Coordinates of N, CA and C in Angstrom, one line a residue:
M1 N -8.2 -1.9 3.0 CA -7.4 -1.4 4.0 C -8.1 -0.7 5.2
E2 N -9.1 0.0 4.8 CA -9.9 0.7 5.8 C -10.6 -0.3 6.7
K3 N -11.2 -1.3 6.2 CA -11.9 -2.3 7.0 C -10.9 -2.9 8.0
H4 N -9.7 -3.3 7.5 CA -8.7 -3.9 8.4 C -8.3 -2.9 9.4
W5 N -8.0 -1.6 9.0 CA -7.6 -0.6 9.9 C -8.6 -0.3 11.1
V6 N -9.8 -0.3 10.7 CA -10.9 0.0 11.7 C -11.3 -1.2 12.5
E7 N -11.7 -2.3 11.7 CA -12.3 -3.4 12.4 C -11.3 -4.3 13.1
T8 N -10.2 -4.6 12.4 CA -9.2 -5.5 13.0 C -8.3 -4.8 14.0
L9 N -7.8 -3.7 13.6 CA -6.8 -3.0 14.5 C -7.4 -2.0 15.5
G10 N -8.7 -1.7 15.2 CA -9.4 -0.8 16.2 C -9.0 0.7 16.1
N11 N -8.5 1.1 14.9 CA -8.0 2.4 14.8 C -9.1 3.3 14.1
A12 N -9.0 4.5 14.1 CA -9.9 5.5 13.4 C -9.4 5.7 12.0
S13 N -10.3 5.9 11.1 CA -9.9 6.2 9.7 C -10.1 7.7 9.4
S14 N -9.6 8.2 8.3 CA -9.8 9.6 7.9 C -9.6 9.8 6.4
D15 N -10.0 10.9 5.9 CA -9.8 11.1 4.5 C -8.3 11.2 4.2
K16 N -7.5 11.7 5.1 CA -6.0 11.8 4.9 C -5.4 10.4 4.9
L17 N -5.9 9.5 5.7 CA -5.3 8.2 5.7 C -5.7 7.5 4.5
R18 N -7.0 7.6 4.1 CA -7.4 7.0 2.8 C -6.6 7.5 1.6
A19 N -6.2 8.7 1.6 CA -5.4 9.3 0.5 C -4.0 8.7 0.6
I20 N -3.4 8.5 1.8 CA -2.1 7.9 1.9 C -2.1 6.4 1.4
W21 N -3.2 5.7 1.8 CA -3.3 4.3 1.4 C -3.5 4.2 -0.1
G22 N -4.1 5.1 -0.7 CA -4.3 5.1 -2.2 C -2.9 5.4 -2.8
Q23 N -2.1 6.2 -2.3 CA -0.8 6.5 -2.8 C 0.1 5.2 -2.7
L24 N 0.0 4.6 -1.5 CA 0.7 3.3 -1.3 C 0.3 2.3 -2.4
A25 N -1.0 2.1 -2.5 CA -1.5 1.1 -3.5 C -1.0 1.4 -4.9
E26 N -1.0 2.7 -5.2 CA -0.6 3.1 -6.6 C 0.9 2.8 -6.8
A27 N 1.7 3.1 -5.8 CA 3.2 2.8 -5.9 C 3.4 1.3 -5.9
F28 N 2.7 0.5 -5.2 CA 2.9 -0.9 -5.2 C 2.5 -1.5 -6.6
G29 N 1.4 -1.0 -7.1 CA 0.9 -1.4 -8.4 C 1.9 -1.0 -9.6
Q30 N 2.4 0.1 -9.5 CA 3.4 0.6 -10.4 C 4.7 -0.3 -10.4
A31 N 5.1 -0.6 -9.2 CA 6.3 -1.4 -9.0 C 6.1 -2.8 -9.6
I32 N 4.9 -3.4 -9.4 CA 4.6 -4.7 -9.9 C 4.5 -4.6 -11.5
G33 N 3.8 -3.5 -11.9 CA 3.6 -3.4 -13.4 C 4.9 -3.2 -14.1
A34 N 5.9 -2.7 -13.4 CA 7.2 -2.4 -14.0 C 8.1 -3.6 -14.0
H35 N 7.8 -4.7 -13.4 CA 8.6 -5.9 -13.3 C 8.9 -6.3 -14.7
G36 N 10.2 -6.6 -14.9 CA 10.6 -7.1 -16.2 C 10.9 -6.0 -17.2
T37 N 10.8 -4.7 -16.8 CA 11.1 -3.6 -17.7 C 12.2 -2.8 -17.2
D38 N 12.7 -1.8 -18.0 CA 13.7 -0.9 -17.5 C 13.3 -0.1 -16.3
D39 N 12.0 0.1 -16.2 CA 11.5 0.9 -15.1 C 11.5 0.2 -13.7
E40 N 11.8 -1.1 -13.7 CA 11.8 -1.8 -12.5 C 12.9 -1.4 -11.6
R41 N 13.9 -0.7 -12.1 CA 15.1 -0.2 -11.4 C 14.8 1.1 -10.7
T42 N 13.6 1.7 -11.0 CA 13.2 3.0 -10.5 C 12.7 2.8 -9.1
W43 N 13.3 3.5 -8.1 CA 12.8 3.5 -6.7 C 11.6 4.4 -6.6
R44 N 10.6 3.9 -5.9 CA 9.5 4.8 -5.6 C 9.6 5.1 -4.1
V45 N 9.7 6.4 -3.8 CA 9.9 6.9 -2.5 C 8.6 7.6 -2.0
L46 N 8.0 7.0 -0.9 CA 6.9 7.6 -0.2 C 7.3 7.9 1.2
Q47 N 6.9 9.0 1.8 CA 7.3 9.4 3.2 C 6.1 9.7 4.0
P48 N 5.0 8.8 4.1 CA 4.0 9.1 5.0 C 4.4 9.2 6.4
P49 N 3.7 9.9 7.3 CA 4.1 10.0 8.7 C 4.0 8.6 9.4
T50 N 4.7 8.5 10.5 CA 4.6 7.4 11.4 C 3.2 7.2 11.8
G51 N 2.7 5.9 11.8 CA 1.4 5.6 12.3 C 0.3 5.7 11.3
T52 N 0.7 5.7 10.0 CA -0.4 5.9 9.0 C -0.7 4.6 8.3
G53 N -0.1 3.5 8.7 CA -0.4 2.2 8.2 C 0.4 1.7 7.0
K54 N 1.6 2.2 6.9 CA 2.5 1.8 5.8 C 2.7 0.2 5.8
T55 N 3.1 -0.3 6.9 CA 3.4 -1.7 7.0 C 2.1 -2.5 6.9
Q56 N 1.0 -2.1 7.5 CA -0.3 -2.8 7.4 C -0.8 -2.7 6.0
G57 N -0.6 -1.6 5.3 CA -1.0 -1.4 4.0 C -0.3 -2.4 3.0
L58 N 1.0 -2.6 3.2 CA 1.7 -3.5 2.4 C 1.3 -4.9 2.7
C59 N 1.0 -5.3 3.9 CA 0.5 -6.6 4.2 C -0.9 -6.9 3.6
V60 N -1.8 -5.9 3.7 CA -3.1 -6.0 3.0 C -3.0 -6.1 1.5
Y61 N -2.1 -5.3 0.9 CA -1.9 -5.3 -0.5 C -1.4 -6.7 -0.9
A62 N -0.4 -7.2 -0.3 CA 0.2 -8.5 -0.6 C -0.8 -9.6 -0.5
A63 N -1.6 -9.5 0.6 CA -2.6 -10.6 0.8 C -3.6 -10.6 -0.4
M64 N -3.8 -9.5 -1.0 CA -4.8 -9.4 -2.2 C -4.2 -9.9 -3.4
L65 N -2.9 -10.1 -3.6 CA -2.3 -10.5 -4.8 C -2.6 -12.0 -5.2
D66 N -2.7 -12.3 -6.4 CA -2.9 -13.6 -6.9 C -1.7 -14.5 -6.7
P67 N -1.7 -15.5 -5.8 CA -0.5 -16.3 -5.5 C 0.0 -17.0 -6.8
G68 N -0.8 -17.2 -7.8 CA -0.3 -17.8 -9.0 C 0.4 -16.9 -10.0
E69 N 0.5 -15.7 -9.7 CA 1.2 -14.7 -10.6 C 2.6 -14.6 -10.3

């Protein structure tokens, strides 16, 4: 995510942004891991501030997934 954020989008990175991106990746991974279980109905709510890369983070995460899974 950091490479995309800095090199592709031309934004600056920071420790706070990296922490937010880690939280996003953890939530996405938990949601995927819960698929097919009772936990899949659990909503994961994150509220990072505007401009912290939520949409871009989701795009990067999805692009890294195995299309065969």
